[in-house]
């Protein structure tokens, strides 16, 4: 099964930062989750933790 996982950090309108995660099968609409974080550093840390977890599961 070919799948994808995408992560992006974006600023919010309220001065916070959000980690936007999208995953699913290639060629199909994915599932999207948005996590709000107070600082850019918190969002970066959350992204790094998720990235390591996904590498262990076989994503590249």
PDB file of N, CA, C and O in Angstrom:
ATOM      1  N   UNK A   1       0.849  -1.169   0.000  1.00  0.00           N
ATOM      2  CA  UNK A   1       0.000   0.000   0.000  1.00  0.00           C
ATOM      3  C   UNK A   1       0.900   1.240   0.000  1.00  0.00           C
ATOM      4  O   UNK A   1       1.761   1.399   0.850  1.00  0.00           O
ATOM      5  N   UNK A   2       0.691   2.113  -0.947  1.00  0.00           N
ATOM      6  CA  UNK A   2       1.461   3.359  -1.023  1.00  0.00           C
ATOM      7  C   UNK A   2       0.717   4.418  -0.215  1.00  0.00           C
ATOM      8  O   UNK A   2      -0.473   4.626  -0.409  1.00  0.00           O
ATOM      9  N   UNK A   3       1.432   5.071   0.670  1.00  0.00           N
ATOM     10  CA  UNK A   3       0.803   6.037   1.551  1.00  0.00           C
ATOM     11  C   UNK A   3       1.670   7.289   1.667  1.00  0.00           C
ATOM     12  O   UNK A   3       2.832   7.286   1.284  1.00  0.00           O
ATOM     13  N   UNK A   4       1.088   8.344   2.193  1.00  0.00           N
ATOM     14  CA  UNK A   4       1.838   9.574   2.379  1.00  0.00           C
ATOM     15  C   UNK A   4       1.578  10.131   3.766  1.00  0.00           C
ATOM     16  O   UNK A   4       0.588   9.804   4.420  1.00  0.00           O
ATOM     17  N   UNK A   5       2.497  10.960   4.233  1.00  0.00           N
ATOM     18  CA  UNK A   5       2.367  11.665   5.506  1.00  0.00           C
ATOM     19  C   UNK A   5       3.008  13.030   5.315  1.00  0.00           C
ATOM     20  O   UNK A   5       4.157  13.124   4.907  1.00  0.00           O
ATOM     21  N   UNK A   6       2.270  14.086   5.570  1.00  0.00           N
ATOM     22  CA  UNK A   6       2.754  15.441   5.353  1.00  0.00           C
ATOM     23  C   UNK A   6       2.600  16.242   6.640  1.00  0.00           C
ATOM     24  O   UNK A   6       1.564  16.153   7.305  1.00  0.00           O
ATOM     25  N   UNK A   7       3.637  17.008   7.000  1.00  0.00           N
ATOM     26  CA  UNK A   7       3.561  17.889   8.162  1.00  0.00           C
ATOM     27  C   UNK A   7       3.994  19.287   7.754  1.00  0.00           C
ATOM     28  O   UNK A   7       4.908  19.458   6.949  1.00  0.00           O
ATOM     29  N   UNK A   8       3.320  20.281   8.327  1.00  0.00           N
ATOM     30  CA  UNK A   8       3.624  21.675   8.012  1.00  0.00           C
ATOM     31  C   UNK A   8       3.358  22.511   9.260  1.00  0.00           C
ATOM     32  O   UNK A   8       2.404  22.251   9.994  1.00  0.00           O
ATOM     33  N   UNK A   9       4.191  23.512   9.500  1.00  0.00           N
ATOM     34  CA  UNK A   9       3.990  24.433  10.613  1.00  0.00           C
ATOM     35  C   UNK A   9       3.532  25.761  10.032  1.00  0.00           C
ATOM     36  O   UNK A   9       4.155  26.295   9.115  1.00  0.00           O
ATOM     37  N   UNK A  10       2.417  26.286  10.581  1.00  0.00           N
ATOM     38  CA  UNK A  10       1.835  27.523  10.060  1.00  0.00           C
ATOM     39  C   UNK A  10       1.447  28.436  11.217  1.00  0.00           C
ATOM     40  O   UNK A  10       0.998  27.960  12.264  1.00  0.00           O
ATOM     41  N   UNK A  11       1.579  29.745  11.023  1.00  0.00           N
ATOM     42  CA  UNK A  11       1.114  30.672  12.066  1.00  0.00           C
ATOM     43  C   UNK A  11      -0.412  30.755  12.053  1.00  0.00           C
ATOM     44  O   UNK A  11      -1.051  30.567  11.022  1.00  0.00           O
ATOM     45  N   UNK A  12      -0.984  31.023  13.236  1.00  0.00           N
ATOM     46  CA  UNK A  12      -2.436  31.208  13.327  1.00  0.00           C
ATOM     47  C   UNK A  12      -2.741  32.698  13.381  1.00  0.00           C
ATOM     48  O   UNK A  12      -1.847  33.536  13.501  1.00  0.00           O
ATOM     49  N   UNK A  13      -3.998  33.050  13.315  1.00  0.00           N
ATOM     50  CA  UNK A  13      -4.408  34.450  13.382  1.00  0.00           C
ATOM     51  C   UNK A  13      -4.288  35.025  14.789  1.00  0.00           C
ATOM     52  O   UNK A  13      -4.391  36.233  14.986  1.00  0.00           O
ATOM     53  N   UNK A  14      -4.071  34.176  15.791  1.00  0.00           N
ATOM     54  CA  UNK A  14      -4.063  34.608  17.180  1.00  0.00           C
ATOM     55  C   UNK A  14      -2.659  34.627  17.780  1.00  0.00           C
ATOM     56  O   UNK A  14      -2.502  34.643  18.995  1.00  0.00           O
ATOM     57  N   UNK A  15      -1.626  34.601  16.939  1.00  0.00           N
ATOM     58  CA  UNK A  15      -0.256  34.676  17.411  1.00  0.00           C
ATOM     59  C   UNK A  15       0.338  33.358  17.860  1.00  0.00           C
ATOM     60  O   UNK A  15       1.443  33.347  18.397  1.00  0.00           O
ATOM     61  N   UNK A  16      -0.376  32.280  17.697  1.00  0.00           N
ATOM     62  CA  UNK A  16       0.140  30.960  18.042  1.00  0.00           C
ATOM     63  C   UNK A  16       0.635  30.281  16.765  1.00  0.00           C
ATOM     64  O   UNK A  16       0.600  30.857  15.685  1.00  0.00           O
ATOM     65  N   UNK A  17       1.079  29.044  16.914  1.00  0.00           N
ATOM     66  CA  UNK A  17       1.562  28.259  15.778  1.00  0.00           C
ATOM     67  C   UNK A  17       0.801  26.943  15.733  1.00  0.00           C
ATOM     68  O   UNK A  17       0.417  26.402  16.766  1.00  0.00           O
ATOM     69  N   UNK A  18       0.588  26.428  14.540  1.00  0.00           N
ATOM     70  CA  UNK A  18      -0.122  25.158  14.413  1.00  0.00           C
ATOM     71  C   UNK A  18       0.722  24.164  13.615  1.00  0.00           C
ATOM     72  O   UNK A  18       1.394  24.533  12.656  1.00  0.00           O
ATOM     73  N   UNK A  19       0.670  22.929  14.061  1.00  0.00           N
ATOM     74  CA  UNK A  19       1.275  21.818  13.335  1.00  0.00           C
ATOM     75  C   UNK A  19       0.147  21.134  12.584  1.00  0.00           C
ATOM     76  O   UNK A  19      -0.780  20.603  13.191  1.00  0.00           O
ATOM     77  N   UNK A  20       0.209  21.198  11.262  1.00  0.00           N
ATOM     78  CA  UNK A  20      -0.830  20.609  10.420  1.00  0.00           C
ATOM     79  C   UNK A  20      -0.291  19.287   9.897  1.00  0.00           C
ATOM     80  O   UNK A  20       0.757  19.246   9.258  1.00  0.00           O
ATOM     81  N   UNK A  21      -0.999  18.193  10.209  1.00  0.00           N
ATOM     82  CA  UNK A  21      -0.586  16.861   9.759  1.00  0.00           C
ATOM     83  C   UNK A  21      -1.655  16.307   8.823  1.00  0.00           C
ATOM     84  O   UNK A  21      -2.838  16.427   9.084  1.00  0.00           O
ATOM     85  N   UNK A  22      -1.205  15.715   7.727  1.00  0.00           N
ATOM     86  CA  UNK A  22      -2.117  15.075   6.771  1.00  0.00           C
ATOM     87  C   UNK A  22      -1.535  13.733   6.380  1.00  0.00           C
ATOM     88  O   UNK A  22      -0.339  13.618   6.135  1.00  0.00           O
ATOM     89  N   UNK A  23      -2.379  12.697   6.344  1.00  0.00           N
ATOM     90  CA  UNK A  23      -1.913  11.370   5.968  1.00  0.00           C
ATOM     91  C   UNK A  23      -3.012  10.604   5.250  1.00  0.00           C
ATOM     92  O   UNK A  23      -4.177  10.954   5.330  1.00  0.00           O
ATOM     93  N   UNK A  24      -2.589   9.580   4.504  1.00  0.00           N
ATOM     94  CA  UNK A  24      -3.548   8.744   3.791  1.00  0.00           C
ATOM     95  C   UNK A  24      -2.882   7.952   2.683  1.00  0.00           C
ATOM     96  O   UNK A  24      -1.663   7.845   2.621  1.00  0.00           O
ATOM     97  N   UNK A  25      -3.694   7.410   1.804  1.00  0.00           N
ATOM     98  CA  UNK A  25      -3.188   6.659   0.645  1.00  0.00           C
ATOM     99  C   UNK A  25      -2.959   7.610  -0.514  1.00  0.00           C
ATOM    100  O   UNK A  25      -3.724   8.558  -0.707  1.00  0.00           O
ATOM    101  N   UNK A  26      -1.924   7.343  -1.272  1.00  0.00           N
ATOM    102  CA  UNK A  26      -1.624   8.175  -2.436  1.00  0.00           C
ATOM    103  C   UNK A  26      -2.768   8.053  -3.436  1.00  0.00           C
ATOM    104  O   UNK A  26      -3.243   6.954  -3.728  1.00  0.00           O
ATOM    105  N   UNK A  27      -3.229   9.190  -3.942  1.00  0.00           N
ATOM    106  CA  UNK A  27      -4.325   9.208  -4.901  1.00  0.00           C
ATOM    107  C   UNK A  27      -5.688   9.379  -4.267  1.00  0.00           C
ATOM    108  O   UNK A  27      -6.695   9.446  -4.966  1.00  0.00           O
ATOM    109  N   UNK A  28      -5.749   9.453  -2.958  1.00  0.00           N
ATOM    110  CA  UNK A  28      -7.012   9.626  -2.241  1.00  0.00           C
ATOM    111  C   UNK A  28      -6.907  10.831  -1.306  1.00  0.00           C
ATOM    112  O   UNK A  28      -5.811  11.194  -0.896  1.00  0.00           O
ATOM    113  N   UNK A  29      -8.038  11.426  -0.937  1.00  0.00           N
ATOM    114  CA  UNK A  29      -7.978  12.529   0.030  1.00  0.00           C
ATOM    115  C   UNK A  29      -7.466  12.014   1.374  1.00  0.00           C
ATOM    116  O   UNK A  29      -7.777  10.893   1.782  1.00  0.00           O
ATOM    117  N   UNK A  30      -6.689  12.819   2.037  1.00  0.00           N
ATOM    118  CA  UNK A  30      -6.113  12.406   3.310  1.00  0.00           C
ATOM    119  C   UNK A  30      -6.902  12.915   4.504  1.00  0.00           C
ATOM    120  O   UNK A  30      -7.814  13.726   4.379  1.00  0.00           O
ATOM    121  N   UNK A  31      -6.522  12.436   5.665  1.00  0.00           N
ATOM    122  CA  UNK A  31      -7.059  12.903   6.931  1.00  0.00           C
ATOM    123  C   UNK A  31      -6.183  14.049   7.414  1.00  0.00           C
ATOM    124  O   UNK A  31      -4.960  13.961   7.359  1.00  0.00           O
ATOM    125  N   UNK A  32      -6.795  15.123   7.912  1.00  0.00           N
ATOM    126  CA  UNK A  32      -6.041  16.296   8.360  1.00  0.00           C
ATOM    127  C   UNK A  32      -6.305  16.523   9.841  1.00  0.00           C
ATOM    128  O   UNK A  32      -7.448  16.472  10.289  1.00  0.00           O
ATOM    129  N   UNK A  33      -5.235  16.772  10.586  1.00  0.00           N
ATOM    130  CA  UNK A  33      -5.328  17.127  12.006  1.00  0.00           C
ATOM    131  C   UNK A  33      -4.493  18.384  12.233  1.00  0.00           C
ATOM    132  O   UNK A  33      -3.393  18.512  11.706  1.00  0.00           O
ATOM    133  N   UNK A  34      -5.005  19.299  13.040  1.00  0.00           N
ATOM    134  CA  UNK A  34      -4.298  20.539  13.354  1.00  0.00           C
ATOM    135  C   UNK A  34      -4.098  20.594  14.861  1.00  0.00           C
ATOM    136  O   UNK A  34      -5.047  20.448  15.626  1.00  0.00           O
ATOM    137  N   UNK A  35      -2.844  20.794  15.284  1.00  0.00           N
ATOM    138  CA  UNK A  35      -2.502  20.919  16.702  1.00  0.00           C
ATOM    139  C   UNK A  35      -2.005  22.337  16.945  1.00  0.00           C
ATOM    140  O   UNK A  35      -1.081  22.792  16.279  1.00  0.00           O
ATOM    141  N   UNK A  36      -2.591  23.048  17.896  1.00  0.00           N
ATOM    142  CA  UNK A  36      -2.166  24.406  18.220  1.00  0.00           C
ATOM    143  C   UNK A  36      -1.048  24.359  19.265  1.00  0.00           C
ATOM    144  O   UNK A  36      -1.089  23.559  20.206  1.00  0.00           O
ATOM    145  N   UNK A  37      -0.041  25.232  19.081  1.00  0.00           N
ATOM    146  CA  UNK A  37       1.079  25.348  20.018  1.00  0.00           C
ATOM    147  C   UNK A  37       1.326  26.822  20.300  1.00  0.00           C
ATOM    148  O   UNK A  37       1.147  27.669  19.433  1.00  0.00           O
ATOM    149  N   UNK A  38       1.769  27.130  21.518  1.00  0.00           N
ATOM    150  CA  UNK A  38       1.981  28.524  21.918  1.00  0.00           C
ATOM    151  C   UNK A  38       3.150  29.184  21.197  1.00  0.00           C
ATOM    152  O   UNK A  38       3.089  30.363  20.858  1.00  0.00           O
ATOM    153  N   UNK A  39       4.240  28.446  20.986  1.00  0.00           N
ATOM    154  CA  UNK A  39       5.424  29.028  20.351  1.00  0.00           C
ATOM    155  C   UNK A  39       5.839  28.203  19.143  1.00  0.00           C
ATOM    156  O   UNK A  39       5.465  27.040  19.006  1.00  0.00           O
ATOM    157  N   UNK A  40       6.662  28.815  18.302  1.00  0.00           N
ATOM    158  CA  UNK A  40       7.199  28.112  17.131  1.00  0.00           C
ATOM    159  C   UNK A  40       8.089  26.957  17.578  1.00  0.00           C
ATOM    160  O   UNK A  40       8.103  25.892  16.968  1.00  0.00           O
ATOM    161  N   UNK A  41       8.830  27.159  18.664  1.00  0.00           N
ATOM    162  CA  UNK A  41       9.702  26.104  19.178  1.00  0.00           C
ATOM    163  C   UNK A  41       8.917  24.872  19.617  1.00  0.00           C
ATOM    164  O   UNK A  41       9.342  23.743  19.377  1.00  0.00           O
ATOM    165  N   UNK A  42       7.770  25.089  20.257  1.00  0.00           N
ATOM    166  CA  UNK A  42       6.915  23.959  20.661  1.00  0.00           C
ATOM    167  C   UNK A  42       6.409  23.209  19.442  1.00  0.00           C
ATOM    168  O   UNK A  42       6.349  21.975  19.427  1.00  0.00           O
ATOM    169  N   UNK A  43       6.026  23.950  18.413  1.00  0.00           N
ATOM    170  CA  UNK A  43       5.529  23.317  17.185  1.00  0.00           C
ATOM    171  C   UNK A  43       6.650  22.547  16.487  1.00  0.00           C
ATOM    172  O   UNK A  43       6.431  21.436  15.995  1.00  0.00           O
ATOM    173  N   UNK A  44       7.865  23.129  16.473  1.00  0.00           N
ATOM    174  CA  UNK A  44       9.013  22.430  15.879  1.00  0.00           C
ATOM    175  C   UNK A  44       9.312  21.135  16.616  1.00  0.00           C
ATOM    176  O   UNK A  44       9.599  20.105  16.005  1.00  0.00           O
ATOM    177  N   UNK A  45       9.264  21.185  17.958  1.00  0.00           N
ATOM    178  CA  UNK A  45       9.528  19.992  18.759  1.00  0.00           C
ATOM    179  C   UNK A  45       8.478  18.910  18.491  1.00  0.00           C
ATOM    180  O   UNK A  45       8.819  17.733  18.325  1.00  0.00           O
ATOM    181  N   UNK A  46       7.209  19.299  18.422  1.00  0.00           N
ATOM    182  CA  UNK A  46       6.138  18.337  18.136  1.00  0.00           C
ATOM    183  C   UNK A  46       6.329  17.716  16.753  1.00  0.00           C
ATOM    184  O   UNK A  46       6.120  16.512  16.567  1.00  0.00           O
ATOM    185  N   UNK A  47       6.770  18.526  15.789  1.00  0.00           N
ATOM    186  CA  UNK A  47       6.999  18.007  14.436  1.00  0.00           C
ATOM    187  C   UNK A  47       8.155  17.008  14.436  1.00  0.00           C
ATOM    188  O   UNK A  47       8.067  15.954  13.801  1.00  0.00           O
ATOM    189  N   UNK A  48       9.229  17.315  15.158  1.00  0.00           N
ATOM    190  CA  UNK A  48      10.380  16.412  15.219  1.00  0.00           C
ATOM    191  C   UNK A  48      10.005  15.086  15.876  1.00  0.00           C
ATOM    192  O   UNK A  48      10.396  14.016  15.401  1.00  0.00           O
ATOM    193  N   UNK A  49       9.235  15.144  16.941  1.00  0.00           N
ATOM    194  CA  UNK A  49       8.798  13.917  17.625  1.00  0.00           C
ATOM    195  C   UNK A  49       7.946  13.067  16.694  1.00  0.00           C
ATOM    196  O   UNK A  49       8.130  11.847  16.597  1.00  0.00           O
ATOM    197  N   UNK A  50       7.013  13.700  15.983  1.00  0.00           N
ATOM    198  CA  UNK A  50       6.166  12.959  15.041  1.00  0.00           C
ATOM    199  C   UNK A  50       6.984  12.385  13.896  1.00  0.00           C
ATOM    200  O   UNK A  50       6.719  11.278  13.423  1.00  0.00           O
ATOM    201  N   UNK A  51       7.979  13.151  13.413  1.00  0.00           N
ATOM    202  CA  UNK A  51       8.813  12.698  12.298  1.00  0.00           C
ATOM    203  C   UNK A  51       9.589  11.442  12.678  1.00  0.00           C
ATOM    204  O   UNK A  51       9.646  10.485  11.906  1.00  0.00           O
ATOM    205  N   UNK A  52      10.174  11.415  13.867  1.00  0.00           N
ATOM    206  CA  UNK A  52      10.915  10.237  14.323  1.00  0.00           C
ATOM    207  C   UNK A  52       9.984   9.031  14.424  1.00  0.00           C
ATOM    208  O   UNK A  52      10.323   7.921  14.005  1.00  0.00           O
ATOM    209  N   UNK A  53       8.794   9.251  14.940  1.00  0.00           N
ATOM    210  CA  UNK A  53       7.810   8.166  15.063  1.00  0.00           C
ATOM    211  C   UNK A  53       7.433   7.606  13.697  1.00  0.00           C
ATOM    212  O   UNK A  53       7.316   6.389  13.511  1.00  0.00           O
ATOM    213  N   UNK A  54       7.269   8.467  12.707  1.00  0.00           N
ATOM    214  CA  UNK A  54       6.888   8.017  11.365  1.00  0.00           C
ATOM    215  C   UNK A  54       8.044   7.318  10.651  1.00  0.00           C
ATOM    216  O   UNK A  54       7.821   6.385   9.885  1.00  0.00           O
ATOM    217  N   UNK A  55       9.283   7.766  10.881  1.00  0.00           N
ATOM    218  CA  UNK A  55      10.438   7.073  10.299  1.00  0.00           C
ATOM    219  C   UNK A  55      10.514   5.630  10.790  1.00  0.00           C
ATOM    220  O   UNK A  55      10.837   4.720  10.030  1.00  0.00           O
ATOM    221  N   UNK A  56      10.202   5.415  12.062  1.00  0.00           N
ATOM    222  CA  UNK A  56      10.210   4.055  12.607  1.00  0.00           C
ATOM    223  C   UNK A  56       9.134   3.175  11.982  1.00  0.00           C
ATOM    224  O   UNK A  56       9.274   1.962  11.938  1.00  0.00           O
ATOM    225  N   UNK A  57       8.071   3.799  11.480  1.00  0.00           N
ATOM    226  CA  UNK A  57       6.986   3.046  10.849  1.00  0.00           C
ATOM    227  C   UNK A  57       7.170   2.836   9.351  1.00  0.00           C
ATOM    228  O   UNK A  57       6.297   2.296   8.680  1.00  0.00           O
ATOM    229  N   UNK A  58       8.279   3.343   8.804  1.00  0.00           N
ATOM    230  CA  UNK A  58       8.569   3.062   7.412  1.00  0.00           C
ATOM    231  C   UNK A  58       8.370   4.213   6.441  1.00  0.00           C
ATOM    232  O   UNK A  58       8.589   4.067   5.247  1.00  0.00           O
ATOM    233  N   UNK A  59       7.922   5.373   6.938  1.00  0.00           N
ATOM    234  CA  UNK A  59       7.784   6.527   6.043  1.00  0.00           C
ATOM    235  C   UNK A  59       9.176   7.054   5.704  1.00  0.00           C
ATOM    236  O   UNK A  59      10.087   6.954   6.490  1.00  0.00           O
ATOM    237  N   UNK A  60       9.319   7.666   4.500  1.00  0.00           N
ATOM    238  CA  UNK A  60      10.584   8.262   4.083  1.00  0.00           C
ATOM    239  C   UNK A  60      10.375   9.697   3.697  1.00  0.00           C
ATOM    240  O   UNK A  60       9.357  10.112   3.320  1.00  0.00           O
TER     241      UNK A  60
END
